[in-house]
Coordinates of C-alpha atoms in Angstrom, one line a residue:
Chain A
M1 CA 49.9 92.5 117.4
V2 CA 52.0 89.3 116.3
A3 CA 49.5 88.3 114.0
G4 CA 50.7 91.0 111.7
V5 CA 54.0 89.6 111.7
P6 CA 54.0 86.9 108.5
L7 CA 52.6 89.6 106.5
L8 CA 54.7 92.6 107.5
A9 CA 58.3 90.1 107.1
F10 CA 56.8 88.2 103.7
L11 CA 56.6 92.7 102.3
A12 CA 59.8 93.3 103.5
L13 CA 61.7 90.3 103.1
P14 CA 61.8 91.3 99.2
I15 CA 62.6 94.2 99.8
F16 CA 65.1 93.7 101.3
A17 CA 67.2 90.9 99.1
I18 CA 66.7 93.9 96.5
A19 CA 68.6 96.0 99.2
W20 CA 71.0 93.2 100.1
R21 CA 71.9 92.6 96.2
A22 CA 72.0 96.4 95.0
L23 CA 74.3 97.6 98.1
G24 CA 76.3 93.8 97.1
A25 CA 76.7 94.1 92.8
G26 CA 79.6 96.5 91.7
V27 CA 79.0 96.9 88.1
A28 CA 80.5 100.0 85.8
A29 CA 77.1 102.1 84.6
T30 CA 76.7 100.6 81.4
D31 CA 76.0 103.1 78.6
E32 CA 72.2 101.2 78.6
F33 CA 72.3 101.4 81.9
N34 CA 72.8 105.4 81.9
Q35 CA 69.8 105.8 79.3
A36 CA 67.1 104.1 81.3
V37 CA 68.4 106.5 84.3
R38 CA 68.2 109.5 82.0
L39 CA 65.1 108.4 79.5
S40 CA 62.6 107.7 83.1
F41 CA 63.9 110.7 85.0
E42 CA 62.4 112.8 81.5
T43 CA 60.0 111.0 80.5
S44 CA 58.1 111.0 84.5
L45 CA 59.0 114.6 84.9
A46 CA 57.5 115.6 82.0
S47 CA 54.3 112.9 83.0
I48 CA 53.6 114.8 86.6
V49 CA 53.7 118.3 85.0
A50 CA 51.5 117.3 82.6
I51 CA 49.6 116.1 85.7
V52 CA 48.8 118.5 88.0
I53 CA 48.4 121.2 85.1
L54 CA 45.9 119.3 83.3
G55 CA 44.5 117.3 86.3
T56 CA 44.1 120.8 88.7
P57 CA 41.4 122.0 87.1
L58 CA 39.8 118.0 86.5
A59 CA 40.0 117.6 90.4
F60 CA 38.5 121.2 91.5
A61 CA 35.6 121.0 89.1
L62 CA 35.0 117.2 90.3
A63 CA 35.4 118.6 94.1
R64 CA 33.3 121.4 93.6
F65 CA 30.7 120.9 90.7
R66 CA 27.8 118.8 90.5
F67 CA 27.4 118.9 86.6
P68 CA 26.0 115.4 84.6
F69 CA 27.2 111.9 84.4
C70 CA 29.8 113.3 87.1
R71 CA 29.8 110.1 89.2
L72 CA 31.1 108.3 85.9
V73 CA 33.5 111.1 85.5
G74 CA 34.4 110.1 88.8
V75 CA 35.1 106.4 88.1
M76 CA 36.9 106.9 84.6
V77 CA 39.9 109.1 86.5
D78 CA 39.6 106.1 89.3
L79 CA 39.9 103.0 86.9
P80 CA 43.8 103.1 86.1
V81 CA 44.1 102.3 89.1
V82 CA 43.2 98.8 89.5
L83 CA 43.1 98.4 85.7
P84 CA 46.2 95.9 85.0
P85 CA 48.6 98.1 83.0
A86 CA 49.2 96.1 79.8
A87 CA 45.0 96.0 79.5
A88 CA 46.2 99.8 79.4
G89 CA 48.7 99.7 76.7
I90 CA 46.4 98.1 74.5
G91 CA 43.5 100.0 74.7
L92 CA 46.4 103.2 74.2
L93 CA 47.5 101.8 70.8
L94 CA 43.7 101.5 70.0
A95 CA 43.0 104.8 70.6
F96 CA 46.2 106.7 70.0
G97 CA 48.3 103.9 67.8
R98 CA 48.6 103.9 63.3
H99 CA 45.1 102.9 63.2
G100 CA 43.3 103.8 66.6
I101 CA 40.7 105.2 66.9
V102 CA 42.0 110.1 67.3
A103 CA 45.6 107.5 64.9
T104 CA 49.0 109.4 65.2
S105 CA 52.0 108.2 65.1
F106 CA 53.3 107.6 68.6
A107 CA 53.1 104.4 69.1
F108 CA 57.4 103.7 70.6
T109 CA 58.6 107.2 70.5
T110 CA 59.7 109.2 74.0
T111 CA 55.9 110.7 74.0
A112 CA 54.3 107.0 73.8
V113 CA 56.3 106.6 76.8
I114 CA 54.9 109.7 78.4
M115 CA 51.4 109.3 77.5
A116 CA 51.3 105.8 79.5
Q117 CA 53.1 106.7 82.5
I118 CA 50.2 109.7 82.5
F119 CA 48.0 107.2 81.9
V120 CA 48.5 105.0 84.9
A121 CA 49.9 107.8 87.3
S122 CA 47.4 110.4 86.5
P123 CA 44.6 108.8 89.0
F124 CA 46.7 109.5 91.6
Y125 CA 46.9 112.9 91.7
I126 CA 43.8 114.1 91.2
R127 CA 42.3 111.0 93.9
A128 CA 44.3 113.3 96.0
A129 CA 43.3 116.4 94.6
T130 CA 39.7 116.0 94.4
I131 CA 39.8 115.1 98.2
A132 CA 42.1 118.1 98.9
F133 CA 39.7 120.7 97.8
K134 CA 37.0 118.9 99.1
G135 CA 38.4 118.7 102.7
L136 CA 39.1 123.3 103.0
N137 CA 37.2 125.4 105.1
R138 CA 34.9 127.1 102.4
D139 CA 35.3 129.9 105.1
L140 CA 38.4 131.2 104.0
E141 CA 37.4 131.4 99.8
E142 CA 34.4 132.7 101.0
S143 CA 35.7 135.7 102.5
A144 CA 37.8 136.6 100.1
A145 CA 34.7 136.7 97.6
L146 CA 33.2 139.2 100.2
D147 CA 36.4 141.5 100.1
G148 CA 35.7 141.8 96.1
A149 CA 38.3 139.3 94.9
R150 CA 38.0 137.2 91.1
P151 CA 37.0 133.3 90.4
L152 CA 40.7 132.6 90.0
D153 CA 42.4 135.0 92.1
I154 CA 41.1 133.5 95.2
F155 CA 42.1 129.8 93.6
G156 CA 45.5 130.8 93.1
R157 CA 45.7 133.1 96.2
V158 CA 43.8 131.4 98.3
T159 CA 42.8 127.7 97.8
L160 CA 45.5 126.4 96.4
P161 CA 47.9 127.3 99.0
I162 CA 46.2 126.1 101.8
C163 CA 45.9 122.7 99.5
S164 CA 49.3 122.9 98.6
K165 CA 50.6 120.3 101.0
S166 CA 48.3 117.4 100.1
L167 CA 49.3 118.1 95.8
L168 CA 52.2 118.2 96.4
S169 CA 52.0 114.6 97.9
G170 CA 49.0 113.8 95.3
A171 CA 51.9 114.8 93.4
I172 CA 55.4 112.8 94.5
T173 CA 52.6 109.5 94.6
S174 CA 51.8 110.0 91.1
W175 CA 54.9 110.7 89.8
A176 CA 56.6 107.3 91.8
R177 CA 54.0 105.2 89.9
A178 CA 54.7 107.3 86.4
L179 CA 59.4 106.4 87.0
G180 CA 57.6 102.6 87.5
E181 CA 55.4 102.3 85.0
F182 CA 55.8 98.9 82.6
G183 CA 53.0 96.8 81.6
A184 CA 51.8 100.0 79.4
T185 CA 54.7 101.7 78.6
I186 CA 56.1 97.6 76.8
L187 CA 52.5 97.6 74.7
F188 CA 52.2 101.4 73.7
A189 CA 56.4 102.6 73.5
G190 CA 57.8 99.9 73.2
N191 CA 61.9 98.4 74.0
L192 CA 64.0 101.0 72.3
V193 CA 67.7 101.9 74.2
G194 CA 67.9 105.4 74.7
R195 CA 64.0 106.3 73.4
T196 CA 61.6 104.2 74.6
Q197 CA 63.8 101.6 77.5
T198 CA 63.3 103.1 80.6
M199 CA 64.1 101.8 83.9
P200 CA 61.6 99.4 84.0
L201 CA 61.5 97.6 81.5
A202 CA 65.6 97.6 82.0
I203 CA 64.9 95.4 84.7
Y204 CA 63.0 92.9 82.5
L205 CA 65.2 92.4 79.9
G206 CA 68.5 92.6 82.7
F207 CA 67.0 89.7 83.8
E208 CA 67.1 87.2 81.0
S209 CA 70.7 89.0 81.0
D210 CA 72.3 90.5 82.8
L211 CA 71.4 89.7 86.2
D212 CA 73.3 92.3 88.5
L213 CA 72.7 95.5 86.6
A214 CA 69.1 94.6 86.9
T215 CA 69.0 94.5 90.8
K216 CA 71.1 97.6 90.9
I217 CA 68.3 99.3 88.9
A218 CA 64.8 97.6 91.4
G219 CA 67.6 98.7 93.8
I220 CA 67.9 102.6 92.9
L221 CA 63.8 102.3 92.2
L222 CA 63.6 100.9 95.4
A223 CA 65.2 104.4 96.7
I224 CA 63.1 106.2 94.9
A225 CA 60.1 105.0 95.9
S226 CA 60.9 105.0 99.4
G227 CA 61.8 108.3 99.7
A228 CA 59.1 109.4 97.9
I229 CA 56.7 107.6 100.5
L230 CA 59.1 108.8 103.5
T231 CA 58.1 112.4 102.2
V232 CA 54.7 112.0 101.8
R233 CA 54.3 110.7 105.1
W234 CA 56.2 113.3 105.9
L235 CA 53.5 116.1 104.3
T236 CA 50.7 114.6 105.0
D237 CA 51.6 114.8 109.0
R238 CA 52.0 118.1 108.9
S239 CA 49.5 119.4 106.9
G240 CA 46.9 117.7 109.8
E241 CA 48.4 119.7 111.7
Chain B
M1 CA 59.1 58.8 106.8
S2 CA 61.9 56.0 107.3
P3 CA 64.1 55.4 103.6
K4 CA 62.5 52.1 103.5
R5 CA 59.2 53.1 103.7
C6 CA 59.0 56.0 101.6
S7 CA 60.2 54.0 99.0
W8 CA 57.6 51.5 99.4
V9 CA 55.4 54.0 98.5
L10 CA 56.7 55.0 95.6
A11 CA 56.7 51.5 94.1
A12 CA 53.0 52.1 95.2
L13 CA 52.8 55.4 93.5
A14 CA 54.3 54.3 90.1
S15 CA 51.9 50.8 90.6
A16 CA 49.0 53.0 90.6
G17 CA 51.5 55.3 87.6
A18 CA 47.9 55.1 85.4
V19 CA 45.1 56.9 87.1
Q20 CA 48.3 58.7 89.3
A21 CA 47.1 62.2 88.1
Q22 CA 50.7 63.9 87.5
T23 CA 51.6 67.6 86.1
L24 CA 54.1 68.0 83.7
T25 CA 55.6 71.0 82.7
V26 CA 56.7 72.1 79.5
F27 CA 58.5 75.6 79.2
A28 CA 59.0 76.7 75.2
A29 CA 60.1 78.8 73.0
A30 CA 57.0 82.1 72.0
S31 CA 57.6 80.7 68.4
L32 CA 56.1 76.8 69.1
K33 CA 53.6 77.8 70.5
E34 CA 50.7 76.4 68.1
S35 CA 52.8 72.9 67.4
V36 CA 53.1 72.0 70.7
T37 CA 49.7 73.4 72.1
R38 CA 48.7 70.2 69.9
I39 CA 51.1 68.2 71.0
A40 CA 50.9 68.9 74.5
R41 CA 46.9 68.2 74.1
R42 CA 48.1 64.6 72.6
F43 CA 50.2 63.3 74.6
E44 CA 47.9 64.2 77.6
A45 CA 45.3 61.8 75.3
T46 CA 47.7 58.9 75.1
H47 CA 48.7 59.3 78.7
P48 CA 46.1 59.3 80.5
G49 CA 45.7 61.7 84.6
T50 CA 48.9 63.3 82.9
T51 CA 48.4 66.8 82.5
V52 CA 50.6 68.9 80.7
V53 CA 51.3 72.7 81.8
L54 CA 52.2 74.7 78.9
N55 CA 55.1 78.5 79.5
F56 CA 56.0 80.4 76.6
A57 CA 57.8 83.2 76.1
G58 CA 61.3 84.1 74.9
S59 CA 63.9 81.8 75.5
Q60 CA 66.4 83.6 77.5
Q61 CA 63.4 84.5 79.8
L62 CA 62.6 81.3 80.1
V63 CA 65.9 79.5 81.1
A64 CA 66.1 82.9 83.8
Q65 CA 63.4 81.6 85.1
L66 CA 65.0 78.2 85.6
R67 CA 68.2 79.4 86.9
S68 CA 65.9 80.9 89.3
G69 CA 64.5 78.3 90.8
A70 CA 61.8 77.3 88.3
Q71 CA 60.9 73.6 87.8
A72 CA 59.8 72.2 84.9
D73 CA 60.5 68.9 83.0
V74 CA 61.2 69.5 79.4
M75 CA 63.0 73.2 78.0
L76 CA 62.1 73.6 74.2
S77 CA 65.0 76.1 73.4
A78 CA 64.3 78.5 70.6
G79 CA 68.6 78.4 70.1
F80 CA 71.3 76.4 71.3
E81 CA 73.0 79.6 72.6
A82 CA 69.3 80.0 75.7
I83 CA 70.7 76.6 76.9
R84 CA 74.2 76.9 77.3
N85 CA 74.0 77.1 80.5
L86 CA 70.8 75.6 82.1
T87 CA 71.6 72.5 84.1
Y88 CA 69.8 69.7 82.0
K89 CA 70.1 65.3 82.2
P90 CA 73.2 65.1 80.2
D91 CA 72.9 63.3 76.9
S92 CA 68.8 64.7 76.7
L93 CA 69.8 66.9 74.0
R94 CA 68.2 66.6 70.9
L95 CA 67.6 69.1 67.5
F96 CA 63.8 68.5 67.0
A97 CA 62.5 71.3 64.4
L98 CA 64.7 74.0 62.1
N99 CA 63.0 77.6 61.0
R100 CA 63.9 80.0 59.0
L101 CA 63.9 84.0 59.0
V102 CA 60.8 85.9 57.0
A103 CA 60.3 89.9 56.6
I104 CA 56.6 91.2 57.1
V105 CA 54.2 93.5 56.4
P106 CA 50.8 94.3 57.5
S107 CA 48.5 93.0 55.6
S108 CA 47.0 96.6 54.8
D109 CA 50.3 96.9 52.0
R110 CA 49.6 95.6 49.2
T111 CA 53.3 97.0 47.6
A112 CA 54.7 94.0 46.2
H113 CA 58.5 94.3 48.5
S114 CA 61.9 92.3 48.5
F115 CA 63.7 92.0 51.1
R116 CA 66.1 95.1 49.6
D117 CA 63.3 97.9 50.4
L118 CA 63.5 96.7 54.1
D119 CA 65.7 99.9 54.2
R120 CA 62.7 102.1 53.0
L121 CA 60.2 101.6 55.0
G122 CA 59.2 103.5 57.8
S123 CA 59.5 101.5 61.3
I124 CA 60.6 98.2 61.5
V125 CA 60.0 96.0 64.8
V126 CA 63.0 93.4 65.5
A127 CA 63.4 91.4 68.6
D128 CA 65.6 92.5 71.3
K129 CA 69.1 90.8 70.8
A130 CA 68.6 89.0 74.0
V131 CA 66.6 86.0 73.1
P132 CA 67.5 83.7 70.2
V133 CA 65.4 85.6 66.6
G134 CA 67.0 88.9 67.9
N135 CA 70.1 87.5 67.8
Y136 CA 69.3 85.6 64.0
T137 CA 67.9 89.0 63.5
Q138 CA 71.6 91.2 64.2
I139 CA 73.8 87.8 62.2
M140 CA 70.8 88.0 59.1
L141 CA 71.2 92.1 58.9
T142 CA 75.5 91.5 59.2
S143 CA 74.9 89.1 56.3
A144 CA 72.6 91.0 54.9
S145 CA 75.1 94.2 54.4
K146 CA 78.1 92.7 53.1
R147 CA 75.9 92.5 49.5
F148 CA 73.3 95.9 50.0
G149 CA 75.8 97.9 51.6
A150 CA 76.9 99.3 55.3
N151 CA 73.9 102.1 54.4
W152 CA 71.9 100.4 54.3
R153 CA 72.0 98.6 57.1
A154 CA 72.4 102.0 59.2
Q155 CA 69.1 103.1 57.3
V156 CA 67.2 99.7 58.6
E157 CA 68.3 100.6 62.2
G158 CA 67.9 104.0 61.8
H159 CA 64.5 102.6 61.2
I160 CA 64.4 99.9 63.9
V161 CA 61.1 101.2 66.4
S162 CA 61.6 98.6 69.3
R163 CA 63.9 95.2 69.8
E164 CA 60.6 92.5 71.5
Q165 CA 61.0 90.9 73.7
D166 CA 59.9 88.3 71.9
V167 CA 58.9 87.6 68.6
R168 CA 55.0 86.7 69.1
S169 CA 55.3 90.6 70.2
V170 CA 56.7 91.3 67.0
L171 CA 54.5 89.5 65.0
A172 CA 51.8 91.6 66.6
K173 CA 52.8 94.5 66.0
V174 CA 53.1 94.3 62.9
E175 CA 49.6 92.8 62.7
L176 CA 48.1 95.6 64.7
A177 CA 50.1 97.7 61.7
E178 CA 51.8 99.6 64.4
A179 CA 54.9 98.9 61.8
D180 CA 55.4 99.0 58.8
A181 CA 57.4 96.5 58.8
G182 CA 59.3 93.1 61.4
I183 CA 61.4 90.2 61.4
V184 CA 60.7 87.1 62.7
Y185 CA 60.6 82.9 61.7
T186 CA 58.7 81.5 58.6
T187 CA 56.2 80.0 61.5
D188 CA 54.9 82.6 63.4
A189 CA 54.1 84.2 60.2
R190 CA 52.5 81.1 59.7
A191 CA 50.3 81.5 62.2
A192 CA 49.6 84.2 61.2
S193 CA 48.7 84.7 57.9
G194 CA 45.9 86.7 56.5
K195 CA 46.4 89.3 59.1
V196 CA 50.5 89.6 57.7
N197 CA 52.5 89.5 53.9
V198 CA 55.5 87.8 54.5
V199 CA 58.3 89.3 52.4
P200 CA 60.8 86.1 52.2
I201 CA 64.6 86.7 52.7
P202 CA 67.4 85.2 50.0
N203 CA 68.8 82.2 51.3
D204 CA 72.5 83.0 51.1
L205 CA 71.8 85.6 53.3
N206 CA 68.8 83.8 55.8
I207 CA 70.1 81.6 58.8
Q208 CA 69.2 78.2 60.4
A209 CA 67.8 78.3 63.6
E210 CA 67.2 74.7 65.1
Y211 CA 65.0 74.2 67.5
P212 CA 67.0 71.8 70.8
A213 CA 64.5 70.3 73.2
V214 CA 66.5 68.8 76.7
S215 CA 65.1 67.0 79.8
M216 CA 65.3 67.5 83.1
D217 CA 64.0 63.9 84.8
D218 CA 62.5 60.5 83.2
R219 CA 59.4 61.8 82.7
G220 CA 60.8 64.8 80.6
A221 CA 62.2 62.5 78.0
Q222 CA 59.0 61.0 77.2
F223 CA 57.9 63.9 76.4
V224 CA 61.1 64.6 74.1
K225 CA 60.4 61.5 72.2
E226 CA 56.3 62.2 71.4
L227 CA 57.7 65.6 69.9
F228 CA 60.1 62.1 67.3
S229 CA 56.5 60.2 67.0
D230 CA 55.2 61.6 63.7
A231 CA 51.9 62.6 64.4
S232 CA 54.2 65.5 66.1
Q233 CA 56.7 65.9 63.3
R234 CA 53.7 66.6 61.2
D235 CA 52.3 69.1 62.9
F236 CA 55.8 70.6 62.8
K237 CA 55.6 70.8 59.7
A238 CA 52.3 72.3 59.4
A239 CA 53.1 74.8 61.4
G240 CA 56.0 76.0 58.4
F241 CA 59.2 74.6 61.2
G242 CA 61.8 72.1 59.2
S243 CA 62.2 68.9 59.5
P244 CA 66.0 67.8 61.7
L245 CA 67.9 65.2 60.1
E246 CA 68.0 61.6 60.9
P247 CA 71.9 61.7 61.3
R248 CA 73.4 59.7 58.1
P249 CA 76.6 59.0 57.1
T250 CA 78.6 60.7 55.1
R251 CA 80.0 59.1 51.1
L252 CA 83.1 59.9 50.3
T253 CA 83.0 58.7 46.1
S254 CA 86.1 58.8 43.7
G255 CA 85.8 56.8 41.0
S256 CA 84.4 53.6 42.7
L257 CA 86.2 53.8 45.7
V258 CA 83.7 54.6 48.3
R259 CA 84.5 55.5 52.0
L260 CA 82.2 56.2 54.9
F261 CA 82.5 58.9 57.4
D262 CA 79.9 59.4 59.8
A263 CA 79.8 60.7 64.3
S264 CA 81.0 58.3 65.3
T265 CA 84.0 57.4 62.5
L266 CA 84.8 61.0 63.1
A267 CA 85.4 60.5 66.6
R268 CA 88.3 57.6 66.4
L269 CA 89.7 59.3 63.7
P270 CA 92.5 62.2 65.0
A271 CA 90.6 66.2 66.1
T272 CA 92.4 68.4 64.1
A273 CA 91.4 72.2 65.6
F274 CA 91.4 75.2 63.4
T275 CA 90.1 78.9 63.4
V276 CA 87.6 80.5 61.1
V277 CA 85.2 83.4 60.5
L278 CA 81.7 83.6 61.2
H279 CA 79.1 86.6 60.7
G280 CA 82.1 88.7 61.5
H281 CA 83.5 86.1 64.8
R282 CA 86.6 84.6 64.2
E283 CA 85.7 81.0 66.0
S284 CA 87.3 78.0 67.5
Y285 CA 86.2 74.5 65.9
R286 CA 87.9 71.2 65.8
G287 CA 87.1 68.5 62.7
Y288 CA 89.0 66.3 60.8
D289 CA 91.6 67.5 58.1
L290 CA 90.4 65.8 55.2
R291 CA 92.6 67.3 53.0
P292 CA 95.3 63.8 53.3
S293 CA 93.0 61.2 51.4
L294 CA 91.8 64.1 49.2
Q295 CA 95.5 64.6 48.3
K296 CA 95.6 61.0 48.0
L297 CA 92.8 60.4 46.2
G298 CA 93.7 62.6 44.0
G299 CA 90.7 64.9 41.0
R300 CA 90.0 68.3 39.9
R301 CA 86.6 68.8 41.3
L302 CA 84.9 69.1 44.1
K303 CA 81.4 67.8 44.1
L304 CA 79.5 68.6 48.2
K305 CA 75.7 68.0 48.9
G306 CA 73.2 68.0 51.4
A307 CA 70.5 66.2 52.6
D308 CA 68.5 69.0 51.7
Q309 CA 70.2 68.6 48.1
Y310 CA 72.3 71.9 48.5
E311 CA 75.2 71.5 46.5
V312 CA 78.5 73.4 45.4
Q313 CA 81.0 72.7 43.8
L314 CA 85.1 73.8 43.9
N315 CA 88.5 73.3 42.7
L316 CA 90.2 70.9 44.4
G317 CA 93.7 72.5 44.6
Q318 CA 91.4 75.5 46.6
C319 CA 90.4 72.7 49.5
L320 CA 93.7 71.7 49.7
E321 CA 95.2 75.7 49.7
G322 CA 92.4 76.6 52.3
G323 CA 91.4 73.3 54.6
C324 CA 88.7 71.0 54.9
Y325 CA 87.5 69.7 58.0
L326 CA 84.5 67.3 58.6
V327 CA 82.8 68.6 62.3
T328 CA 80.2 66.6 63.5
M329 CA 77.0 69.0 64.2
K330 CA 74.6 69.2 67.1
D331 CA 72.5 66.8 66.0
G332 CA 74.9 63.6 64.6
N333 CA 75.1 64.8 61.1
L334 CA 78.6 66.0 59.4
E335 CA 79.6 69.4 58.5
I336 CA 81.7 70.3 56.0
F337 CA 83.7 73.5 56.7
L338 CA 86.3 75.7 54.1
P339 CA 88.0 77.9 56.3
N340 CA 89.5 79.9 53.0
Q341 CA 85.4 79.2 51.5
P342 CA 83.1 82.3 51.8
P343 CA 80.2 79.6 54.3
K344 CA 77.6 79.1 52.1
A345 CA 79.6 76.6 50.6
W346 CA 79.3 75.0 54.3
V347 CA 77.2 72.3 54.1
R348 CA 75.2 70.7 56.3
W349 CA 74.0 68.2 56.7
L350 CA 76.9 66.7 54.2
R351 CA 75.7 63.4 52.4
S352 CA 78.1 62.7 49.6
I353 CA 81.2 64.3 48.2
D354 CA 82.2 63.5 45.2
L355 CA 85.6 63.9 43.9
R356 CA 86.3 63.7 40.0

């Protein structure tokens, strides 16, 4: 047990340092700060809505069906978890930039921020949802089918409600990841106050000019991350009952 | 270890210096990447056993790292502002290179733009004002808006889609043609020649970016010395940097009379405090008031000439009215300040004052 202490201390100390400094940093909320906070919440909420709407069918397909290149699709979906976000940013530029494979004019817009967040954060939701759909006792769905329920009704009235806690905890983890997204954003969306400068970008630039402000934003993100983890824990404990 | 033994060990290490592996850490502004990398490789070749570790980023970011405890022997900054709060060896500051701004457009854009067209380009990327190049960009745009109008400035600002954390990120985004234009240093545009097209900025709107080097210890000072070797200065020149000028005295001539001023004479002469409005800010300086000397010598016209062949002609009366001060520049050269004249009349690296 004692052998675990060094790593625990190593993990805890930076967290403690941010909390300590952030509480001490009595900075007046500047306009830049307010805009970064607002933009972060707006974009990450938009991202998580898109991830849930588009990710749920994908996760269901991955959990229930065998289709060509099924494994490859699974790998593709997981890849952004381990891919460095900066590489993701380059990829997004080359794919969706003005001269990308699918040429769009999204680069340097708020849409680009959301795209970057979806790219890096969706695996967390898809993975959680896939596991939930796989682990579901199929008897319930089958008996509903025997009673004459249509497939969409079964999905909406049986599958989703039973998996809801797992899906919610997956969505929270995914949202927290979207909120913290930095590398892909700075490359694909750039940095402009009010349009693409999210909280993590404000931390990075604040580190150069206003350390107190940067610490304060880091403190907020830390509080949100802690809240997210606690909620997820609580949800998983309950769903195990 | 006792202090005595410690010093003995140090002495042994010093005597073995030639074979002792040493690391020299150089923090340098992103715009210096190619030239300083070459200089570092040459330094390693001429100092066997020394490994030069290079860290390139925006100057402001490097200083933030240093202030948070990062260790470096040398800091090469893209401006004086960034190193203002940095602790370094006193008197180690040297100005080693100069740079200017240019606008760039993607190489696919073959239109012959003039700088004034900047307001017609759809998306513009600049550096954040936290880094020196971003600060210079703001100053340059302020002077440009005086000529092209506030509306021009508003158009340009409205088209800015990103404020990047260093100059190379600006370059990359124009290279990829993700933005229609960017503002970078001349040297960055040259490093990417073929990949971007250059739109020159008129001389009188442009700024002079100065690169100071500071060292934290003796090893760092050795590297700074290397920056001034002929080979290094050739590298800087090839990259497109301007060369800082050796301090030379300024000659004040009136007929057959010649008087020489330099940094050390100015230090002995009485200094007067005065204020000027520079880029919209009121700034205070101290300098030697030339008016009594000029008045005594008399004449009608004043010809000012800088080491870069820059020349300004003025009425003596104008100078006597608004003030005329000699100020020592950070590199030891002299500059003339004429508070009631536009800043373009203030000749830097002043070499001669000719009174007729």
